Amino acid sequence: MALLEHVTGLAGSASQSPITLIVTGVVLYLSYLVISDIRQWWKLRHIPGPFLSSFTRFTLVKCAWNGRMSYDYHALQKQYGPLFRIAPDTVMYGDADTARVVNAVHGGFNKAWWYQGSKHLKNVHNLFSMTDEQDRKVLREKLAKGYTYGKDNGLFERRVDNNMERWINLIERKYISTDTELRPMELAHKAQFFTIDVMTELNSSEASGYLEQDRDVDGFIEVNDKFVPWVPTLMAYPAINTILRSWPFSAVLGSEGDEVGFGRMIGITSKRIQKRLDALEKDKYAGRGDDMMQAFIDSGLTRDELLAEIMLEFPAGSDSTSNAIRLTMLQLITNPRALTTLRHEIDTAISHGRISTPITNAEAMQLPYLQAVIREGLRLYPPATGVMPKCVPKGGITIHGYYIPEGTQMAFNMMHLCRDKEVFGEDAHIFNPDRWTVAAREDKERYARMSRTADLIFGNGKYECIGKHIALLELNKVFVELLRRYDMAPIDASKPLKVHDFAFWLVEDFWLKVTRRMAVA
Ligand code: HEM
């Protein structure tokens, strides 16, 4: 206290004043921060990493700000080795073996607070944002019934087909260019129109109409694209996130009743849910729907939980899959060899009557080059590049020869995993679907290692993506249905699109000239 009085210059009776109390509070708080920083630094002092990362989250955020997030993480991992410190309480890894330990069902790790940044409703968590492992387990079991609801009876597939047809109709109506007329199509948006319509038709039987109206019907994409660059920062700093979600900032994030964006989507989804609940109230048989929402209701989800889960499907299910479509398509139309090989496989299958219109999921699984293209596209640009940290359980753990104490966050370096030259070969940084077909034919062990690694693009263990089969169903259709009909070429070959990585890829201005496919000689 004497020291404090000396510092503040407030001695004697004045030390009882409110100012002294405030200054005392601030000094104590700052001392607490400094002491905990030193403690934190001491705990992980044996792990290499950028100097600033020992005391600040600056490295995490800097990488996120420049739009080259995963490239920068990849470079840091190469510089510092298999395990490095990226923030005072966080170490980063990028190998499959560690991922399997961290995400194991009985491994004892749990989601770090980073995930809570993806909570988009005030009072209720969604599966992604929830960090309590017991609550997550219960919720995930309930949700699994909805995610698998239309898997085996063909319902999900029919609904994906409906939207594939809508997309083809839209192209036929508005975007076929000829030798004399240019009708440019912007594929980044169209891909997301497709994935949003698929998600809404799967979860509530009714597509949102993005493809039919050929526009960002709810303004969701516009708001989402503005929000995405902020995602890594908000998730790295939980305090900023909490402040932004409190009044008056919360107004900016959008809420039910807004005219556009996330708020409008919450409003629309909320009405759809209420309509179903009212119908069920009226008649519990006739009011039933034939969709994921109904399965969620049957599993006992409350109205708020339904809203949280269905809203989660927009970023989790539409952004991720549309980026897989955009960035794989970019690779295909700029790689003549890959495109020719894929087309040859499709044409041969058509001529032998091995594929229908539209191609079925089962037929697509029998096309090895198509499967190689999908895997390679996901590998080169993994759609989810967020660090997805998990906390080390009681007792700590030793990884890559370093002891990591309990509570440390283990952040994942997805790009490092996907571009590992030891696993995928010296040309791991380029699109080469042949690496899969060659390995499958000539080196089974290598193929198995590549597969085990690339499988992690969808997460693994108790955190594995619950919508993986839906994403693959969409990807199994899109490339075949578009490329069997059309040639596509970038409008500006020197800059086919704009792409930035902020944990999700932000892809814009992917303008294409779409023409009817030239007949094969
Ligand atoms: C190519 C597309 C996709 C990729 C690459 C992808 C990848 C991932 C990854 C890496 C995770 C997180 C794992 C972790 O936290 O460690 C995840 C979780 C999740 N994904 Fe996907 N995903 C895709 C598509 C989808 C789709 C279409 C849906 C919904 C229909 C979906 C819904 C979810 C949900 C709800 C979670 C949270 C699971 C949990 O925490 O238990 N994803 N996904």
XYZ file of C-alpha atoms and ligand atoms in Angstrom:
564
model
C 0.000 0.000 0.000
C 2.883 2.327 0.832
C 4.232 1.797 -2.663
C 0.793 2.492 -4.111
C 0.492 5.659 -2.081
C 3.899 6.689 -3.319
C 2.913 6.019 -6.938
C -0.447 7.782 -6.717
C 0.792 10.495 -4.423
C -2.367 10.053 -2.416
C -1.511 9.484 1.210
C -3.293 9.563 4.508
C -7.022 10.087 4.572
C -7.161 10.709 0.782
C -6.292 7.002 0.254
C -9.909 6.271 1.088
C -11.170 8.367 -1.849
C -12.847 6.766 -4.909
C -9.927 7.829 -7.111
C -7.510 5.897 -4.930
C -9.752 2.875 -5.018
C -9.947 3.030 -8.831
C -6.192 3.481 -9.175
C -5.637 0.618 -6.730
C -7.961 -1.550 -8.808
C -6.202 -0.688 -12.061
C -2.735 -1.265 -10.591
C -3.807 -4.590 -9.111
C -5.390 -5.638 -12.397
C -2.289 -4.669 -14.420
C -0.076 -6.491 -11.915
C -2.306 -9.518 -12.262
C -1.950 -9.365 -16.080
C 1.828 -9.016 -15.900
C 2.151 -11.858 -13.379
C -0.104 -14.163 -15.388
C 1.817 -13.281 -18.583
C 5.083 -14.168 -16.881
C 3.588 -17.388 -15.508
C 2.250 -18.239 -18.950
C 5.579 -17.433 -20.595
C 7.393 -19.579 -18.028
C 5.111 -22.577 -18.614
C 5.830 -22.721 -22.357
C 9.298 -21.129 -22.407
C 10.876 -24.328 -23.789
C 8.755 -24.229 -26.972
C 10.161 -22.218 -29.896
C 8.224 -19.508 -31.685
C 8.220 -15.829 -32.650
C 9.330 -13.644 -29.700
C 6.093 -11.624 -29.648
C 3.993 -14.769 -29.395
C 5.283 -15.345 -25.861
C 3.451 -12.249 -24.638
C 0.748 -11.325 -27.148
C -1.743 -12.821 -29.579
C -0.304 -10.509 -32.225
C 1.052 -13.277 -34.491
C -2.327 -15.018 -34.597
C -4.066 -11.793 -35.511
C -1.459 -10.422 -37.902
C -1.690 -13.599 -39.975
C -5.441 -13.255 -39.949
C -5.426 -9.616 -41.006
C -3.378 -9.848 -44.171
C -5.756 -12.296 -45.877
C -3.012 -14.905 -46.208
C -3.651 -16.551 -42.894
C -2.893 -20.164 -43.596
C 0.064 -19.412 -45.882
C 1.658 -17.465 -43.023
C 0.964 -20.215 -40.484
C 2.467 -22.711 -42.928
C 5.636 -20.580 -43.282
C 5.963 -20.246 -39.490
C 5.604 -23.997 -39.009
C 8.355 -24.602 -41.560
C 10.567 -22.086 -39.762
C 10.026 -23.251 -36.156
C 9.384 -26.979 -36.524
C 6.548 -29.394 -35.735
C 5.423 -27.547 -32.621
C 5.724 -23.803 -32.046
C 4.249 -21.194 -29.802
C 1.868 -18.874 -31.625
C 0.290 -17.116 -28.624
C 1.119 -16.988 -24.898
C -1.136 -19.950 -24.097
C -1.245 -21.592 -27.533
C 1.028 -23.907 -29.492
C 0.511 -24.808 -33.138
C 0.940 -28.194 -34.820
C 0.271 -29.370 -38.354
C 0.645 -33.135 -38.510
C -1.895 -35.938 -38.681
C -0.589 -37.966 -35.724
C -0.976 -35.050 -33.312
C -4.423 -34.231 -34.726
C -5.524 -37.769 -33.977
C -4.336 -37.463 -30.361
C -5.931 -34.040 -29.846
C -9.300 -34.933 -31.342
C -9.568 -38.516 -30.079
C -12.955 -39.462 -28.663
C -11.494 -40.461 -25.289
C -8.411 -38.224 -25.399
C -9.668 -35.866 -22.685
C -9.037 -32.667 -24.688
C -11.797 -30.088 -24.886
C -12.666 -27.204 -27.185
C -10.998 -23.897 -26.233
C -12.962 -20.636 -25.790
C -12.004 -19.691 -29.387
C -15.052 -21.692 -30.494
C -17.396 -19.526 -28.470
C -16.784 -16.742 -30.989
C -19.048 -18.613 -33.382
C -22.053 -18.384 -31.082
C -24.461 -16.306 -33.108
C -27.553 -16.288 -30.907
C -27.408 -14.512 -27.590
C -28.775 -17.157 -25.275
C -27.961 -20.457 -26.850
C -24.851 -22.217 -28.117
C -24.700 -24.215 -31.315
C -22.778 -27.468 -31.739
C -19.702 -25.656 -33.039
C -19.558 -22.925 -30.378
C -20.339 -25.194 -27.428
C -17.235 -26.003 -25.348
C -18.640 -28.185 -22.571
C -17.785 -31.692 -23.760
C -20.621 -33.465 -21.946
C -23.247 -31.043 -23.322
C -21.686 -31.366 -26.785
C -21.877 -35.146 -26.664
C -25.578 -35.057 -25.827
C -26.347 -32.420 -28.471
C -24.281 -34.146 -31.157
C -26.154 -37.406 -30.596
C -29.464 -35.605 -31.021
C -28.295 -33.774 -34.142
C -26.901 -36.913 -35.750
C -30.484 -38.051 -36.361
C -31.138 -34.945 -38.467
C -27.836 -35.076 -40.327
C -28.435 -38.691 -41.325
C -32.195 -38.361 -41.738
C -32.281 -38.361 -45.538
C -28.967 -40.111 -46.122
C -29.997 -43.694 -46.729
C -33.471 -43.207 -48.195
C -32.241 -40.957 -51.027
C -34.090 -37.858 -49.779
C -30.968 -35.712 -49.360
C -29.768 -36.762 -52.787
C -33.067 -35.892 -54.486
C -32.945 -32.468 -52.883
C -29.378 -31.846 -53.982
C -30.476 -32.919 -57.486
C -33.339 -30.405 -57.426
C -30.866 -27.619 -56.857
C -28.391 -28.909 -59.402
C -31.239 -28.718 -61.891
C -32.069 -25.167 -60.773
C -28.454 -24.135 -61.333
C -28.356 -25.699 -64.810
C -31.668 -23.998 -65.687
C -30.264 -20.676 -64.560
C -27.191 -21.083 -66.757
C -29.368 -22.073 -69.719
C -31.615 -19.080 -69.138
C -29.009 -16.378 -68.627
C -25.393 -17.337 -68.942
C -24.630 -19.176 -72.172
C -22.183 -17.093 -74.175
C -21.679 -17.600 -77.894
C -19.075 -16.500 -80.449
C -20.957 -13.249 -80.858
C -22.412 -12.609 -77.431
C -20.735 -12.518 -74.011
C -22.890 -13.305 -70.961
C -20.448 -13.477 -68.044
C -21.297 -15.614 -65.023
C -19.829 -14.940 -61.581
C -19.195 -18.408 -60.177
C -18.317 -17.425 -56.593
C -21.869 -16.246 -55.990
C -23.581 -18.979 -57.996
C -21.759 -21.676 -56.022
C -23.046 -20.208 -52.779
C -26.558 -19.780 -54.179
C -26.418 -23.513 -54.822
C -25.128 -24.493 -51.375
C -27.568 -22.199 -49.521
C -30.525 -23.533 -51.496
C -29.384 -27.092 -50.829
C -29.073 -26.450 -47.086
C -32.481 -24.802 -46.785
C -34.187 -27.524 -48.795
C -32.541 -30.204 -46.649
C -33.341 -28.555 -43.354
C -36.832 -27.237 -43.995
C -38.020 -28.786 -47.289
C -37.992 -25.458 -49.107
C -35.057 -23.903 -50.991
C -34.506 -20.203 -50.241
C -34.777 -19.258 -53.911
C -31.243 -17.899 -54.464
C -30.872 -19.848 -57.715
C -34.382 -19.251 -58.969
C -34.183 -15.522 -58.350
C -30.484 -15.405 -59.195
C -29.699 -13.034 -56.370
C -28.566 -12.825 -52.778
C -32.186 -13.051 -51.652
C -31.622 -12.339 -47.952
C -28.480 -10.223 -48.308
C -26.751 -13.014 -46.365
C -23.767 -13.320 -48.707
C -23.095 -9.582 -48.651
C -23.115 -9.455 -44.853
C -21.189 -12.707 -44.549
C -18.451 -11.499 -46.908
C -18.059 -8.291 -44.887
C -17.949 -10.243 -41.634
C -15.538 -13.037 -42.651
C -12.332 -10.904 -42.478
C -13.128 -10.178 -38.816
C -13.687 -13.809 -37.830
C -10.113 -14.769 -36.831
C -9.616 -11.592 -34.781
C -12.901 -12.007 -32.961
C -12.098 -15.603 -32.207
C -8.547 -14.800 -31.038
C -9.762 -12.141 -28.599
C -12.773 -13.347 -26.637
C -13.013 -9.981 -24.866
C -13.613 -8.114 -28.150
C -16.167 -10.705 -29.041
C -18.012 -10.271 -25.748
C -18.002 -6.482 -26.133
C -19.291 -6.658 -29.712
C -22.099 -8.906 -28.621
C -23.195 -6.480 -25.945
C -25.256 -3.351 -26.424
C -24.788 -1.029 -28.327
C -22.419 -2.977 -30.624
C -24.731 -5.989 -30.790
C -27.051 -3.915 -32.964
C -24.410 -3.959 -35.720
C -24.147 -7.765 -35.760
C -27.754 -8.144 -36.734
C -30.755 -9.577 -35.000
C -34.075 -11.104 -35.811
C -36.265 -8.625 -37.639
C -33.498 -6.914 -39.665
C -34.215 -6.270 -43.329
C -31.028 -7.857 -44.638
C -28.183 -10.207 -43.758
C -27.771 -12.487 -40.814
C -30.643 -10.863 -38.919
C -33.014 -11.379 -41.831
C -31.923 -15.025 -42.090
C -32.555 -15.463 -38.360
C -36.014 -13.967 -38.880
C -36.859 -16.180 -41.857
C -35.533 -19.333 -40.197
C -37.350 -18.479 -37.027
C -40.637 -18.139 -38.930
C -40.085 -21.479 -40.671
C -39.480 -23.138 -37.316
C -42.525 -21.520 -35.727
C -44.692 -22.568 -38.688
C -43.648 -26.191 -38.179
C -44.121 -26.077 -34.411
C -47.590 -24.565 -34.871
C -48.517 -27.228 -37.432
C -47.367 -29.962 -35.057
C -49.294 -28.369 -32.237
C -52.412 -28.493 -34.372
C -51.935 -32.035 -35.607
C -48.948 -34.088 -34.544
C -49.249 -36.392 -37.598
C -50.369 -34.114 -40.431
C -48.097 -31.296 -39.192
C -44.933 -33.335 -39.626
C -42.293 -32.331 -42.151
C -39.952 -34.559 -44.100
C -36.607 -32.933 -43.344
C -33.738 -32.370 -40.907
C -35.796 -29.911 -38.881
C -38.393 -32.579 -38.178
C -35.680 -35.029 -37.118
C -34.206 -32.376 -34.791
C -37.656 -31.767 -33.296
C -38.167 -35.512 -32.839
C -34.813 -35.605 -30.995
C -36.148 -33.096 -28.489
C -34.469 -29.832 -29.560
C -36.140 -26.714 -28.158
C -37.190 -23.827 -30.420
C -34.015 -21.852 -29.597
C -31.789 -24.877 -30.148
C -33.439 -25.487 -33.521
C -32.745 -21.901 -34.501
C -29.111 -22.101 -33.379
C -28.432 -25.326 -35.286
C -30.190 -24.365 -38.491
C -28.466 -20.970 -38.495
C -25.098 -22.701 -38.008
C -25.672 -24.607 -41.224
C -25.366 -21.417 -43.293
C -21.732 -20.586 -42.516
C -20.668 -24.170 -41.701
C -22.463 -25.833 -44.581
C -22.676 -23.233 -47.309
C -19.414 -21.254 -47.082
C -17.228 -24.335 -46.784
C -18.769 -26.294 -49.651
C -19.070 -23.309 -51.973
C -15.365 -22.631 -51.477
C -14.588 -26.223 -52.351
C -16.616 -25.766 -55.554
C -15.053 -22.395 -56.460
C -11.423 -23.269 -55.836
C -11.576 -26.767 -57.329
C -13.297 -25.388 -60.417
C -10.573 -22.747 -60.733
C -7.932 -25.474 -60.688
C -9.808 -27.567 -63.232
C -10.384 -24.879 -65.816
C -6.787 -23.723 -65.613
C -5.244 -27.230 -65.825
C -5.803 -28.666 -69.314
C -4.435 -32.085 -68.381
C -6.673 -32.521 -65.333
C -9.709 -31.201 -67.193
C -9.115 -33.452 -70.209
C -8.619 -36.511 -68.025
C -11.761 -35.817 -66.019
C -13.809 -35.174 -69.160
C -12.510 -38.363 -70.712
C -13.615 -40.300 -67.616
C -17.060 -38.672 -67.681
C -17.538 -39.157 -71.447
C -16.473 -42.804 -71.295
C -18.860 -43.450 -68.418
C -21.700 -41.763 -70.334
C -21.005 -43.766 -73.470
C -21.039 -47.003 -71.444
C -24.282 -46.026 -69.714
C -22.558 -45.906 -66.353
C -23.817 -42.483 -65.342
C -27.309 -41.025 -65.199
C -28.520 -37.441 -65.551
C -27.875 -36.096 -62.998
C -25.105 -38.395 -61.907
C -25.960 -40.335 -58.753
C -23.737 -40.317 -55.718
C -23.107 -44.044 -56.102
C -22.078 -43.594 -59.753
C -19.753 -40.714 -58.863
C -18.003 -42.873 -56.292
C -17.072 -45.261 -59.125
C -15.173 -42.538 -61.034
C -11.620 -42.649 -59.645
C -10.394 -39.498 -61.368
C -13.401 -37.488 -60.182
C -12.681 -38.653 -56.630
C -9.031 -37.670 -57.080
C -10.076 -34.203 -58.325
C -12.357 -33.657 -55.320
C -9.705 -34.782 -52.832
C -7.024 -32.706 -54.516
C -9.206 -29.582 -54.625
C -9.994 -29.933 -50.918
C -6.341 -30.593 -50.132
C -4.914 -27.620 -51.978
C -7.480 -25.187 -50.567
C -8.904 -26.823 -47.425
C -12.204 -24.970 -46.875
C -11.846 -24.730 -43.076
C -8.474 -23.206 -42.169
C -9.369 -21.880 -38.704
C -7.023 -22.961 -35.915
C -9.743 -24.938 -34.046
C -7.821 -25.105 -30.729
C -8.382 -27.765 -28.101
C -7.137 -27.615 -24.484
C -4.648 -30.128 -23.097
C -6.231 -32.266 -20.338
C -5.132 -32.720 -16.729
C -1.612 -34.043 -16.347
C -0.351 -32.456 -19.580
C 1.025 -34.349 -22.554
C 4.312 -34.834 -24.378
C 4.217 -34.216 -28.128
C 7.153 -34.054 -30.536
C 9.423 -34.321 -27.482
C 7.983 -31.222 -25.748
C 6.043 -31.393 -22.508
C 2.851 -29.359 -22.881
C 1.159 -28.469 -19.601
C -2.530 -28.838 -18.831
C -4.748 -26.062 -20.196
C -2.461 -25.153 -23.109
C -4.364 -24.632 -26.334
C -3.337 -26.816 -29.273
C -4.045 -24.904 -32.481
C -4.223 -26.730 -35.801
C -2.297 -25.694 -38.905
C -4.510 -27.114 -41.652
C -2.502 -25.729 -44.555
C 0.747 -27.210 -43.232
C -0.930 -30.604 -43.016
C -2.344 -30.371 -46.524
C 0.845 -29.203 -48.198
C 3.225 -31.539 -46.417
C 5.772 -32.580 -49.068
C 6.721 -35.706 -47.155
C 3.167 -36.985 -47.449
C 2.016 -35.556 -50.784
C 5.293 -35.216 -52.697
C 7.575 -32.398 -53.801
C 4.801 -30.763 -55.847
C 2.408 -30.597 -52.864
C 1.813 -26.893 -53.549
C 0.175 -27.492 -56.943
C -3.043 -29.110 -58.173
C -2.215 -32.583 -59.390
C -5.077 -35.127 -59.086
C -2.821 -37.745 -60.666
C -0.902 -38.016 -57.401
C -3.954 -39.892 -56.048
C -4.516 -42.223 -58.989
C -0.805 -43.019 -59.348
C -0.376 -43.722 -55.622
C -3.542 -45.887 -55.586
C -2.124 -47.941 -58.444
C 1.550 -48.115 -57.543
C 2.097 -47.469 -53.860
C -0.720 -48.590 -51.573
C 1.118 -47.570 -48.410
C 1.697 -44.040 -49.658
C -1.909 -43.827 -50.823
C -3.128 -44.895 -47.375
C -0.936 -42.245 -45.716
C -2.175 -39.547 -48.098
C -5.790 -40.571 -47.450
C -5.382 -40.670 -43.672
C -3.919 -37.172 -43.825
C -6.423 -35.641 -46.233
C -9.329 -37.106 -44.240
C -8.475 -34.549 -41.553
C -9.728 -31.746 -43.804
C -13.125 -32.567 -42.306
C -11.747 -32.797 -38.763
C -11.697 -36.087 -36.911
C -12.597 -38.023 -33.777
C -15.273 -36.444 -31.622
C -15.090 -33.215 -33.640
C -15.410 -34.662 -37.121
C -17.596 -32.577 -39.445
C -21.149 -33.748 -38.988
C -22.137 -32.522 -42.471
C -19.280 -34.189 -44.374
C -21.553 -36.593 -46.294
C -23.719 -33.662 -47.424
C -20.711 -31.717 -48.704
C -19.411 -34.768 -50.583
C -22.856 -35.420 -52.058
C -22.840 -31.904 -53.512
C -19.259 -32.141 -54.769
C -19.978 -35.502 -56.387
C -22.611 -33.823 -58.568
C -21.357 -30.334 -59.355
C -18.229 -30.918 -61.424
C -19.754 -33.676 -63.542
C -23.002 -31.827 -64.228
C -21.294 -28.557 -65.165
C -18.385 -29.957 -67.130
C -20.335 -32.544 -69.110
C -22.333 -29.605 -70.561
C -20.172 -26.498 -70.592
C -16.751 -25.078 -71.312
C -15.738 -22.434 -68.827
C -12.971 -19.876 -69.203
C -11.924 -16.985 -66.946
C -12.957 -13.614 -68.353
C -9.620 -12.179 -67.189
C -6.988 -14.903 -67.490
C -4.397 -12.726 -65.707
C -6.633 -12.483 -62.616
C -9.372 -15.109 -62.694
C -10.637 -14.253 -59.208
C -9.824 -12.557 -55.915
C -9.092 -14.896 -53.023
C -8.190 -14.227 -49.393
C -7.929 -16.544 -46.436
C -9.506 -15.510 -43.144
C -10.147 -19.018 -41.710
C -12.729 -19.256 -44.474
C -11.655 -18.384 -47.996
C -13.198 -15.201 -49.258
C -13.579 -15.610 -53.015
C -14.872 -12.812 -55.209
C -15.082 -11.757 -58.827
C -14.740 -15.207 -60.338
C -16.073 -14.146 -63.730
C -16.393 -16.846 -66.352
C -17.368 -17.153 -69.957
C -19.613 -20.220 -70.157
C -20.167 -21.778 -73.576
C -21.786 -24.990 -74.689
C -19.196 -27.713 -74.735
C -17.445 -28.142 -78.072
C -18.238 -31.489 -79.669
C -15.376 -33.953 -79.342
C -13.908 -34.842 -82.758
C -16.197 -29.149 -47.928
C -16.998 -28.844 -46.962
C -16.711 -28.915 -45.477
C -15.522 -28.978 -44.802
C -14.119 -29.036 -45.377
C -15.833 -29.009 -43.380
C -14.886 -29.089 -42.368
C -15.186 -29.071 -41.029
C -14.217 -29.045 -39.968
C -12.714 -29.041 -40.168
C -14.890 -29.021 -38.785
C -14.360 -28.800 -37.399
C -13.583 -29.817 -36.707
C -13.078 -29.323 -35.366
O -13.695 -28.497 -34.681
O -12.006 -29.818 -34.994
C -16.295 -29.044 -39.103
C -17.286 -29.039 -38.142
C -18.624 -28.928 -38.448
N -19.189 -28.921 -39.700
Fe -18.218 -29.068 -41.467
N -17.192 -28.973 -43.235
C -17.768 -28.923 -44.480
C -19.114 -28.928 -44.766
C -20.124 -28.943 -43.845
C -21.532 -28.999 -44.147
C -22.134 -29.117 -45.553
C -22.191 -28.909 -42.956
C -23.663 -28.905 -42.691
C -24.551 -29.432 -43.455
C -21.204 -28.831 -41.905
C -21.489 -28.727 -40.556
C -20.538 -28.790 -39.565
C -20.873 -28.714 -38.139
C -22.269 -28.563 -37.561
C -19.662 -28.814 -37.443
C -19.463 -28.832 -35.927
C -19.234 -30.270 -35.459
C -18.887 -30.381 -33.983
O -18.374 -29.449 -33.397
O -19.129 -31.463 -33.404
N -19.958 -28.854 -42.481
N -16.452 -29.077 -40.463
